[in-house]
C-alpha cells in the first residue's frame, strides 16, 4: 500500500528514496519468506502425494499378482479336472482301437460329463471283454462239438466199411 499511495497514485514524490528502497527491500524480503514457506508446503504436499501414489502402485501390483496367482490356480484346476480325464479317455480309446481290451480305466467319482464318459467307457470295455470271452468260449465249444462230430462220422464211416465188407462176404458165400 505504501507504493500505491506514495509512488503510484501520488502526484509528486514526497517520500525519500532511501526510505522507499528500504520499504521495497523489506517487501521483497517478506515475499521471499512467503515464497519459501509456500515452496516448503508444496514440497511437503508433493511428497505426500508421491507417497500415496507409490502406495497405490504397490497395492495395484499386489492385486495384479493375486489375480495372476488365481488365474494360475484356475488353469491348474482346468488341467486336473478337464484335460487329464480327456487324455485318459483318449488313451483308452486308442488302446481299444488296437484291440487291447485288458486295459483298466480308473474309477471316477465326479458327476460331470467327463466322469460320465469315463464310466461309460469303462462299462463298454467290460461289456466288450465279456462278449469276446463268451464268443471265445462258444467258439471253443463249437470246435469241441465239431471234433466230436468228426470222430462220430469217422466211426460211422468205419462201421459202414465193415458192414459193406460183411455184406460182400455174405454175398460171396451165398453165391
Coordinates of N, CA, C and O in Angstrom, one line a residue:
X1 N 0.8 -1.2 0.0 CA 0.0 0.0 0.0 C 0.9 1.3 0.0 O 0.4 2.3 -0.5
X2 N 2.0 1.2 0.6 CA 2.9 2.4 0.6 C 3.3 2.7 -0.8 O 3.3 3.9 -1.2
X3 N 3.6 1.8 -1.6 CA 4.0 2.1 -3.0 C 2.8 2.7 -3.7 O 3.0 3.6 -4.5
X4 N 1.7 2.2 -3.5 CA 0.5 2.7 -4.2 C 0.2 4.1 -3.8 O 0.0 5.0 -4.6
X5 N 0.3 4.4 -2.5 CA -0.1 5.8 -2.0 C 1.0 6.8 -2.3 O 0.8 7.9 -2.8
X6 N 2.3 6.4 -2.1 CA 3.3 7.4 -2.1 C 4.0 7.4 -3.5 O 4.6 8.4 -3.8
X7 N 3.9 6.4 -4.3 CA 4.6 6.4 -5.6 C 3.6 6.3 -6.8 O 3.6 7.2 -7.6
X8 N 2.7 5.3 -6.8 CA 1.9 5.0 -8.0 C 0.8 6.1 -8.1 O 0.5 6.6 -9.2
X9 N 0.1 6.4 -7.0 CA -1.0 7.3 -7.1 C -0.7 8.7 -6.7 O -1.5 9.6 -6.8
X10 N 0.5 8.9 -6.2 CA 0.9 10.3 -5.7 C 1.1 11.2 -6.9 O 1.6 10.8 -8.0
X11 N 0.8 12.4 -6.7 CA 1.0 13.4 -7.7 C 2.5 13.8 -7.8 O 3.0 14.1 -8.9
X12 N 3.1 13.8 -6.7 CA 4.6 14.1 -6.7 C 5.2 13.2 -5.6 O 4.5 12.8 -4.6
X13 N 6.4 12.9 -5.8 CA 7.1 12.0 -4.9 C 7.6 12.8 -3.7 O 8.4 13.7 -3.8
X14 N 7.0 12.6 -2.6 CA 7.4 13.3 -1.4 C 8.1 12.3 -0.4 O 8.4 12.6 0.8
X15 N 8.2 11.1 -0.8 CA 8.8 10.1 0.1 C 10.3 10.0 -0.3 O 10.6 9.9 -1.5
X16 N 11.2 10.0 0.7 CA 12.6 10.0 0.3 C 13.0 8.6 -0.3 O 12.5 7.6 0.1
X17 N 14.0 8.6 -1.2 CA 14.4 7.4 -1.9 C 15.0 6.4 -1.0 O 14.6 5.2 -1.2
X18 N 15.8 6.7 -0.1 CA 16.4 5.6 0.8 C 15.3 4.9 1.5 O 15.3 3.7 1.7
X19 N 14.3 5.6 2.0 CA 13.1 5.0 2.7 C 12.3 4.1 1.7 O 11.9 3.0 2.1
X20 N 12.2 4.6 0.5 CA 11.4 3.9 -0.5 C 12.2 2.6 -0.8 O 11.6 1.5 -0.8
X21 N 13.5 2.6 -1.0 CA 14.3 1.4 -1.3 C 14.2 0.4 -0.1 O 14.1 -0.8 -0.3
X22 N 14.3 1.0 1.1 CA 14.3 0.1 2.3 C 12.9 -0.5 2.4 O 12.8 -1.7 2.7
X23 N 11.8 0.2 2.1 CA 10.5 -0.4 2.2 C 10.3 -1.4 1.1 O 9.7 -2.5 1.4
X24 N 10.9 -1.1 -0.1 CA 10.8 -2.1 -1.2 C 11.6 -3.4 -0.8 O 11.1 -4.5 -1.1
X25 N 12.8 -3.2 -0.3 CA 13.6 -4.3 0.1 C 12.9 -5.2 1.2 O 12.9 -6.4 1.1
X26 N 12.3 -4.5 2.1 CA 11.5 -5.2 3.2 C 10.4 -6.0 2.5 O 10.1 -7.1 2.9
X27 N 9.7 -5.4 1.6 CA 8.5 -6.0 0.9 C 9.0 -7.2 0.2 O 8.4 -8.3 0.2
X28 N 10.1 -7.1 -0.5 CA 10.7 -8.2 -1.3 C 11.1 -9.3 -0.4 O 10.9 -10.5 -0.6
X29 N 11.8 -9.0 0.8 CA 12.2 -10.0 1.7 C 11.0 -10.7 2.3 O 11.0 -12.0 2.4
X30 N 9.9 -10.0 2.6 CA 8.6 -10.7 3.0 C 8.1 -11.6 2.0 O 7.7 -12.7 2.3
X31 N 8.2 -11.2 0.7 CA 7.7 -12.0 -0.4 C 8.6 -13.3 -0.5 O 8.1 -14.4 -0.7
X32 N 9.9 -13.2 -0.3 CA 10.8 -14.3 -0.4 C 10.5 -15.3 0.8 O 10.4 -16.5 0.6
X33 N 10.2 -14.7 1.9 CA 9.8 -15.6 3.1 C 8.5 -16.3 2.8 O 8.4 -17.5 3.0
X34 N 7.6 -15.6 2.3 CA 6.3 -16.2 1.9 C 6.5 -17.3 0.8 O 5.9 -18.4 0.9
X35 N 7.3 -17.0 -0.2 CA 7.5 -17.9 -1.3 C 8.3 -19.1 -0.8 O 8.0 -20.3 -1.1
X36 N 9.2 -19.0 0.2 CA 9.9 -20.1 0.7 C 8.9 -21.0 1.5 O 9.0 -22.2 1.4
X37 N 8.1 -20.3 2.3 CA 7.1 -21.1 3.1 C 6.1 -21.9 2.2 O 5.8 -23.0 2.4
X38 N 5.7 -21.2 1.2 CA 4.7 -21.8 0.2 C 5.5 -23.0 -0.5 O 4.9 -24.1 -0.7
X39 N 6.7 -22.7 -0.9 CA 7.5 -23.8 -1.6 C 7.7 -25.0 -0.7 O 7.6 -26.1 -1.1
X40 N 8.0 -24.7 0.6 CA 8.1 -25.9 1.5 C 6.8 -26.6 1.7 O 6.8 -27.9 1.7
X41 N 5.7 -25.9 1.8 CA 4.4 -26.6 1.9 C 4.1 -27.4 0.6 O 3.6 -28.5 0.7
X42 N 4.4 -26.8 -0.5 CA 4.2 -27.5 -1.8 C 5.1 -28.8 -1.8 O 4.6 -29.8 -2.3
X43 N 6.3 -28.7 -1.4 CA 7.2 -29.9 -1.4 C 6.6 -30.9 -0.4 O 6.6 -32.1 -0.8
X44 N 6.1 -30.5 0.7 CA 5.6 -31.5 1.7 C 4.3 -32.1 1.0 O 4.2 -33.4 1.1
X45 N 3.5 -31.3 0.4 CA 2.3 -31.9 -0.2 C 2.7 -32.8 -1.4 O 2.1 -33.9 -1.6
X46 N 3.7 -32.4 -2.2 CA 4.2 -33.3 -3.3 C 4.7 -34.6 -2.7 O 4.5 -35.6 -3.3
X47 N 5.4 -34.6 -1.6 CA 6.0 -35.8 -1.1 C 4.8 -36.7 -0.6 O 4.8 -37.9 -0.8
X48 N 3.8 -36.1 0.0 CA 2.6 -36.9 0.5 C 1.9 -37.5 -0.7 O 1.5 -38.7 -0.7
X49 N 1.7 -36.7 -1.8 CA 1.1 -37.2 -2.9 C 1.9 -38.3 -3.6 O 1.3 -39.3 -4.0
X50 N 3.2 -38.1 -3.7 CA 4.1 -39.1 -4.3 C 4.0 -40.4 -3.4 O 3.9 -41.5 -4.0
X51 N 4.0 -40.3 -2.1 CA 4.0 -41.5 -1.3 C 2.6 -42.2 -1.4 O 2.6 -43.4 -1.5
X52 N 1.5 -41.4 -1.5 CA 0.2 -42.0 -1.7 C 0.2 -42.7 -3.1 O -0.4 -43.9 -3.2
X53 N 0.7 -42.1 -4.1 CA 0.7 -42.7 -5.4 C 1.6 -44.0 -5.4 O 1.2 -45.0 -6.0
X54 N 2.7 -44.0 -4.7 CA 3.5 -45.2 -4.6 C 2.8 -46.3 -3.9 O 2.9 -47.5 -4.3
X55 N 2.1 -45.9 -2.8 CA 1.2 -47.0 -2.1 C 0.2 -47.5 -3.0 O 0.0 -48.7 -3.1
X56 N -0.5 -46.7 -3.8 CA -1.5 -47.1 -4.8 C -0.9 -48.1 -5.8 O -1.4 -49.1 -6.2
X57 N 0.4 -47.7 -6.3 CA 1.1 -48.5 -7.2 C 1.4 -49.9 -6.6 O 1.2 -50.9 -7.3
X58 N 1.8 -49.9 -5.4 CA 2.1 -51.2 -4.7 C 0.9 -52.0 -4.5 O 0.9 -53.3 -4.7
X59 N -0.2 -51.4 -4.1 CA -1.5 -52.1 -4.0 C -1.9 -52.7 -5.3 O -2.4 -53.8 -5.4
X60 N -1.8 -51.9 -6.4 CA -2.2 -52.4 -7.7 C -1.3 -53.5 -8.1 O -1.8 -54.5 -8.7
X61 N 0.0 -53.5 -7.8 CA 0.9 -54.6 -8.2 C 0.5 -55.8 -7.4 O 0.5 -56.9 -7.9
X62 N 0.2 -55.6 -6.1 CA -0.3 -56.8 -5.3 C -1.5 -57.4 -5.8 O -1.7 -58.6 -5.9
X63 N -2.5 -56.6 -6.2 CA -3.7 -57.1 -6.8 C -3.5 -57.8 -8.1 O -4.0 -58.9 -8.3
X64 N -2.6 -57.3 -8.9 CA -2.3 -58.0 -10.2 C -1.6 -59.3 -9.9 O -1.9 -60.3 -10.6
X65 N -0.7 -59.3 -9.0 CA 0.0 -60.6 -8.6 C -1.0 -61.6 -8.1 O -1.0 -62.8 -8.4
X66 N -2.0 -61.1 -7.3 CA -3.0 -62.0 -6.7 C -3.9 -62.6 -7.9 O -4.2 -63.8 -7.9
X67 N -4.2 -61.7 -8.8 CA -5.1 -62.2 -9.9 C -4.3 -63.2 -10.8 O -4.9 -64.2 -11.2
X68 N -3.0 -63.0 -10.9 CA -2.2 -63.9 -11.7 C -2.1 -65.3 -11.0 O -2.3 -66.3 -11.6
X69 N -2.0 -65.2 -9.6 CA -2.0 -66.5 -8.8 C -3.3 -67.2 -9.0 O -3.4 -68.4 -9.1
X70 N -4.4 -66.4 -8.9 CA -5.8 -67.0 -9.0 C -5.9 -67.6 -10.4 O -6.4 -68.8 -10.6
X71 N -5.5 -66.9 -11.4 CA -5.6 -67.4 -12.8 C -4.8 -68.7 -13.0 O -5.2 -69.6 -13.6
X72 N -3.6 -68.7 -12.3 CA -2.8 -69.9 -12.4 C -3.5 -71.1 -11.7 O -3.5 -72.2 -12.2
X73 N -4.1 -70.9 -10.6 CA -4.8 -71.9 -9.9 C -6.0 -72.4 -10.7 O -6.2 -73.6 -10.7
X74 N -6.7 -71.5 -11.3 CA -7.8 -71.9 -12.2 C -7.3 -72.7 -13.3 O -7.9 -73.8 -13.7
X75 N -6.1 -72.4 -13.9 CA -5.5 -73.1 -15.0 C -5.2 -74.5 -14.6 O -5.4 -75.5 -15.3
X76 N -4.6 -74.6 -13.4 CA -4.2 -76.0 -12.8 C -5.5 -76.8 -12.6 O -5.5 -78.0 -12.9
X77 N -6.5 -76.2 -12.1 CA -7.8 -76.9 -11.9 C -8.4 -77.4 -13.2 O -8.9 -78.5 -13.3
X78 N -8.3 -76.5 -14.2 CA -8.8 -76.9 -15.5 C -8.1 -78.1 -16.0 O -8.7 -79.1 -16.5
X79 N -6.8 -78.1 -15.9 CA -5.9 -79.2 -16.4 C -6.3 -80.4 -15.6 O -6.4 -81.5 -16.2
X80 N -6.4 -80.3 -14.3 CA -6.6 -81.5 -13.5 C -8.0 -82.1 -13.8 O -8.2 -83.3 -13.8
X81 N -9.0 -81.2 -13.9 CA -10.4 -81.7 -14.0 C -10.9 -81.9 -15.4 O -12.0 -82.5 -15.6
X82 N -10.3 -81.4 -16.4 CA -10.8 -81.5 -17.8 C -9.8 -82.2 -18.7 O -10.1 -83.2 -19.3
X83 N -8.6 -81.6 -18.7 CA -7.6 -82.2 -19.7 C -7.2 -83.6 -19.3 O -7.1 -84.4 -20.2
X84 N -6.9 -83.8 -18.1 CA -6.4 -85.1 -17.7 C -7.5 -86.2 -17.9 O -7.1 -87.3 -18.5
X85 N -8.7 -86.1 -17.6 CA -9.7 -87.1 -17.9 C -9.9 -87.3 -19.4 O -10.0 -88.4 -19.9
X86 N -9.8 -86.2 -20.2 CA -9.9 -86.4 -21.6 C -8.7 -87.2 -22.2 O -8.9 -88.0 -23.0
X87 N -7.5 -86.9 -21.6 CA -6.3 -87.7 -22.0 C -6.5 -89.1 -21.7 O -6.1 -90.0 -22.5
X88 N -7.0 -89.4 -20.5 CA -7.2 -90.8 -20.1 C -8.2 -91.5 -21.0 O -7.9 -92.6 -21.4
X89 N -9.3 -90.9 -21.3 CA -10.3 -91.5 -22.2 C -9.7 -91.7 -23.6 O -9.9 -92.7 -24.2
X90 N -9.0 -90.7 -24.1 CA -8.4 -90.8 -25.4 C -7.4 -91.9 -25.5 O -7.3 -92.7 -26.5
X91 N -6.5 -92.1 -24.5 CA -5.5 -93.1 -24.4 C -6.2 -94.5 -24.4 O -5.8 -95.4 -25.1
X92 N -7.3 -94.6 -23.6 CA -8.1 -95.9 -23.5 C -8.7 -96.2 -24.9 O -8.7 -97.4 -25.3
X93 N -9.3 -95.2 -25.5 CA -9.9 -95.5 -26.9 C -8.8 -95.9 -27.9 O -9.0 -96.8 -28.7
X94 N -7.6 -95.3 -27.8 CA -6.5 -95.7 -28.7 C -6.1 -97.1 -28.4 O -5.9 -97.9 -29.4
X95 N -6.0 -97.6 -27.2 CA -5.7 -98.9 -26.9 C -6.8 -99.9 -27.3 O -6.5 -101.0 -27.8
X96 N -8.0 -99.5 -27.2 CA -9.2 -100.3 -27.6 C -9.1 -100.5 -29.1 O -9.4 -101.6 -29.7
X97 N -8.8 -99.4 -29.8 CA -8.7 -99.4 -31.3 C -7.6 -100.4 -31.8 O -7.7 -101.0 -32.8
X98 N -6.6 -100.6 -30.9 CA -5.5 -101.6 -31.3 C -5.9 -103.0 -30.8 O -5.1 -103.9 -30.9
X99 N -7.1 -103.2 -30.2 CA -7.5 -104.5 -29.8 C -7.2 -104.8 -28.4 O -7.4 -106.0 -28.0
X100 N -6.7 -103.9 -27.6 CA -6.3 -104.2 -26.2 C -7.6 -103.9 -25.3 O -7.9 -102.8 -25.1
X101 N -8.2 -105.0 -24.9 CA -9.4 -104.9 -24.0 C -9.0 -105.2 -22.6 O -9.9 -105.3 -21.7
X102 N -7.7 -105.5 -22.3 CA -7.3 -105.8 -20.9 C -7.0 -104.5 -20.2 O -6.4 -104.6 -19.1
X103 N -7.3 -103.4 -20.7 CA -6.9 -102.1 -20.1 C -7.9 -101.9 -18.9 O -9.0 -102.3 -18.9
X104 N -7.4 -101.1 -17.9 CA -8.2 -100.7 -16.8 C -8.4 -99.2 -16.9 O -7.4 -98.5 -17.0
X105 N -9.6 -98.8 -16.7 CA -9.9 -97.3 -16.7 C -10.2 -97.0 -15.3 O -11.1 -97.6 -14.7
X106 N -9.5 -96.0 -14.7 CA -9.7 -95.7 -13.3 C -11.1 -95.2 -13.1 O -11.7 -94.5 -13.9
X107 N -11.6 -95.6 -11.9 CA -13.0 -95.2 -11.5 C -13.0 -93.7 -11.1 O -12.0 -93.2 -10.6
X108 N -14.0 -93.0 -11.5 CA -14.2 -91.6 -11.2 C -15.4 -91.4 -10.3 O -16.4 -92.1 -10.4
X109 N -15.3 -90.3 -9.5 CA -16.5 -90.1 -8.6 C -17.3 -88.8 -9.0 O -18.3 -88.5 -8.4
X110 N -16.8 -88.1 -10.0 CA -17.5 -86.9 -10.4 C -18.8 -87.1 -11.1 O -19.2 -88.3 -11.4
X111 N -19.6 -86.0 -11.2 CA -20.9 -86.1 -11.8 C -21.0 -85.3 -13.1 O -22.1 -85.1 -13.6
X112 N -19.9 -84.9 -13.6 CA -19.9 -84.1 -14.8 C -19.8 -85.0 -16.0 O -19.8 -86.2 -15.9
X113 N -19.9 -84.4 -17.2 CA -19.9 -85.1 -18.4 C -18.7 -86.0 -18.6 O -18.8 -87.1 -19.1
X114 N -17.5 -85.5 -18.3 CA -16.3 -86.2 -18.5 C -16.3 -87.5 -17.6 O -15.9 -88.6 -18.0
X115 N -16.7 -87.3 -16.3 CA -16.8 -88.5 -15.5 C -17.8 -89.5 -16.0 O -17.5 -90.7 -16.0
X116 N -18.9 -89.1 -16.5 CA -19.9 -90.0 -17.1 C -19.3 -90.7 -18.3 O -19.6 -91.9 -18.6
X117 N -18.6 -89.9 -19.2 CA -18.0 -90.5 -20.3 C -17.0 -91.6 -19.9 O -16.9 -92.6 -20.5
X118 N -16.2 -91.3 -18.9 CA -15.2 -92.3 -18.4 C -15.9 -93.5 -17.9 O -15.4 -94.6 -18.1
X119 N -16.9 -93.3 -17.1 CA -17.7 -94.5 -16.6 C -18.3 -95.3 -17.7 O -18.2 -96.6 -17.8
X120 N -18.9 -94.7 -18.7 CA -19.4 -95.4 -19.9 C -18.4 -96.1 -20.7 O -18.6 -97.2 -21.1
X121 N -17.2 -95.5 -20.8 CA -16.1 -96.2 -21.5 C -15.7 -97.4 -20.7 O -15.4 -98.5 -21.3
X122 N -15.6 -97.3 -19.4 CA -15.2 -98.5 -18.6 C -16.3 -99.6 -18.7 O -15.9 -100.8 -18.8
X123 N -17.5 -99.2 -18.7 CA -18.6 -100.2 -18.9 C -18.5 -100.9 -20.3 O -18.7 -102.1 -20.5
X124 N -18.2 -100.1 -21.3 CA -18.1 -100.6 -22.7 C -16.9 -101.6 -22.8 O -17.1 -102.6 -23.4
X125 N -15.8 -101.2 -22.2 CA -14.7 -102.1 -22.2 C -15.0 -103.4 -21.5 O -14.7 -104.5 -22.0
X126 N -15.7 -103.3 -20.3 CA -16.0 -104.5 -19.6 C -17.0 -105.4 -20.4 O -16.9 -106.6 -20.5
X127 N -18.0 -104.7 -21.0 CA -19.0 -105.5 -21.8 C -18.4 -106.1 -23.0 O -18.7 -107.3 -23.3
X128 N -17.5 -105.4 -23.7 CA -16.8 -106.0 -24.9 C -15.9 -107.2 -24.4 O -15.9 -108.2 -25.1
X129 N -15.3 -107.0 -23.3 CA -14.4 -108.1 -22.8 C -15.2 -109.4 -22.5 O -14.9 -110.5 -22.9
X130 N -16.4 -109.2 -21.9 CA -17.3 -110.3 -21.6 C -17.8 -110.9 -22.9 O -17.8 -112.1 -23.1
X131 N -18.2 -110.1 -23.9 CA -18.7 -110.6 -25.1 C -17.7 -111.4 -25.9 O -17.9 -112.5 -26.4
X132 N -16.5 -110.8 -25.9 CA -15.4 -111.5 -26.6 C -15.0 -112.8 -25.9 O -14.8 -113.9 -26.5
X133 N -15.1 -112.8 -24.5 CA -14.9 -114.0 -23.8 C -15.9 -115.0 -24.1 O -15.6 -116.2 -24.2
X134 N -17.2 -114.6 -24.1 CA -18.3 -115.5 -24.5 C -18.1 -116.1 -25.9 O -18.3 -117.3 -26.1
X135 N -17.7 -115.2 -26.8 CA -17.5 -115.7 -28.2 C -16.4 -116.7 -28.2 O -16.5 -117.8 -28.9
X136 N -15.3 -116.4 -27.5 CA -14.2 -117.4 -27.5 C -14.6 -118.7 -26.9 O -14.2 -119.8 -27.4
X137 N -15.4 -118.6 -25.8 CA -15.9 -119.9 -25.1 C -16.8 -120.7 -26.1 O -16.6 -121.9 -26.2
X138 N -17.7 -119.9 -26.7 CA -18.6 -120.6 -27.7 C -17.8 -121.2 -28.9 O -18.2 -122.3 -29.4
X139 N -16.8 -120.5 -29.3 CA -16.0 -121.0 -30.4 C -15.3 -122.3 -30.0 O -15.2 -123.2 -30.8
X140 N -14.8 -122.3 -28.8 CA -14.1 -123.5 -28.3 C -15.1 -124.6 -28.2 O -14.8 -125.8 -28.5
X141 N -16.3 -124.3 -27.6 CA -17.3 -125.4 -27.5 C -17.7 -125.9 -28.9 O -17.9 -127.1 -29.1
X142 N -17.8 -125.0 -29.9 CA -18.1 -125.4 -31.3 C -17.0 -126.2 -31.9 O -17.3 -127.2 -32.5
X143 N -15.8 -125.9 -31.6 CA -14.6 -126.7 -32.1 C -14.7 -128.1 -31.5 O -14.4 -129.1 -32.1
X144 N -15.0 -128.1 -30.2 CA -15.1 -129.5 -29.5 C -16.2 -130.3 -30.1 O -16.1 -131.5 -30.4
X145 N -17.4 -129.6 -30.4 CA -18.5 -130.3 -31.0 C -18.2 -130.8 -32.4 O -18.5 -131.9 -32.8
X146 N -17.5 -129.9 -33.1 CA -17.1 -130.3 -34.5 C -16.1 -131.5 -34.4 O -16.2 -132.4 -35.3
X147 N -15.2 -131.5 -33.4 CA -14.3 -132.7 -33.3 C -15.1 -133.9 -33.0 O -14.8 -135.0 -33.5
X148 N -16.1 -133.8 -32.1 CA -16.9 -135.0 -31.8 C -17.7 -135.4 -33.0 O -17.8 -136.6 -33.2
X149 N -18.2 -134.5 -33.8 CA -19.0 -134.9 -35.0 C -18.1 -135.6 -36.0 O -18.4 -136.6 -36.6
X150 N -16.8 -135.0 -36.1 CA -15.9 -135.7 -37.0 C -15.5 -137.1 -36.5 O -15.4 -138.0 -37.3
X151 N -15.3 -137.2 -35.2 CA -15.0 -138.6 -34.7 C -16.2 -139.5 -34.9 O -16.0 -140.7 -35.3
X152 N -17.4 -139.0 -34.7 CA -18.6 -139.8 -34.9 C -18.7 -140.2 -36.4 O -19.0 -141.3 -36.7
X153 N -18.4 -139.2 -37.3 CA -18.5 -139.5 -38.7 C -17.5 -140.5 -39.1 O -17.7 -141.4 -39.9
X154 N -16.3 -140.4 -38.5 CA -15.2 -141.4 -38.9 C -15.6 -142.8 -38.3 O -15.4 -143.8 -39.0
X155 N -16.2 -142.8 -37.1 CA -16.6 -144.1 -36.6 C -17.7 -144.7 -37.4 O -17.7 -145.9 -37.7
X156 N -18.7 -143.9 -37.9 CA -19.7 -144.3 -38.7 C -19.2 -144.8 -40.1 O -19.6 -145.9 -40.6
X157 N -18.2 -144.1 -40.6 CA -17.6 -144.5 -41.8 C -16.9 -145.8 -41.7 O -17.0 -146.7 -42.6
X158 N -16.2 -146.0 -40.6 CA -15.5 -147.3 -40.4 C -16.6 -148.4 -40.2 O -16.4 -149.5 -40.7
X159 N -17.6 -148.1 -39.5 CA -18.7 -149.1 -39.3 C -19.3 -149.5 -40.6 O -19.6 -150.6 -40.9
X160 N -19.6 -148.5 -41.4 CA -20.2 -148.7 -42.7 C -19.2 -149.5 -43.6 O -19.7 -150.4 -44.3
X161 N -18.0 -149.3 -43.5 CA -17.0 -150.1 -44.3 C -17.0 -151.5 -43.9 O -16.9 -152.4 -44.7
X162 N -17.1 -151.7 -42.5 CA -17.1 -153.1 -42.0 C -18.4 -153.8 -42.4 O -18.4 -155.0 -42.8
X163 N -19.5 -153.1 -42.4 CA -20.7 -153.7 -42.8 C -20.7 -154.0 -44.3 O -21.2 -155.1 -44.7
X164 N -20.2 -153.1 -45.1 CA -20.1 -153.4 -46.5 C -19.2 -154.6 -46.8 O -19.5 -155.4 -47.6
X165 N -18.1 -154.8 -46.0 CA -17.3 -155.9 -46.2 C -18.0 -157.2 -45.8 O -17.9 -158.2 -46.4
X166 N -18.8 -157.1 -44.7 CA -19.6 -158.2 -44.2 C -20.6 -158.6 -45.2 O -20.9 -159.8 -45.5
X167 N -21.3 -157.6 -45.8 CA -22.3 -157.9 -46.8 C -21.6 -158.5 -48.0 O -22.2 -159.4 -48.6
X168 N -20.5 -158.1 -48.4 CA -19.8 -158.7 -49.5 C -19.4 -160.1 -49.2 O -19.6 -161.0 -50.1
X169 N -19.0 -160.4 -48.0 CA -18.6 -161.8 -47.7 C -19.9 -162.7 -47.7 O -19.8 -163.8 -48.2
X170 N -20.9 -162.1 -47.1 CA -22.2 -162.9 -47.1 C -22.7 -163.1 -48.5 O -23.1 -164.2 -48.9
X171 N -22.5 -162.1 -49.3 CA -23.0 -162.2 -50.7 C -22.1 -163.2 -51.5 O -22.6 -164.0 -52.3
X172 N -20.9 -163.2 -51.2 CA -20.0 -164.2 -51.9 C -20.2 -165.6 -51.4 O -20.1 -166.6 -52.2
X173 N -20.5 -165.8 -50.1 CA -20.8 -167.1 -49.7 C -22.2 -167.6 -50.1 O -22.4 -168.8 -50.3
X174 N -23.1 -166.7 -50.4 CA -24.4 -167.2 -50.9 C -24.2 -167.6 -52.3 O -24.9 -168.5 -52.8
X175 N -23.4 -167.1 -53.0 CA -23.3 -167.4 -54.4 C -22.5 -168.7 -54.5 O -22.5 -169.6 -55.0

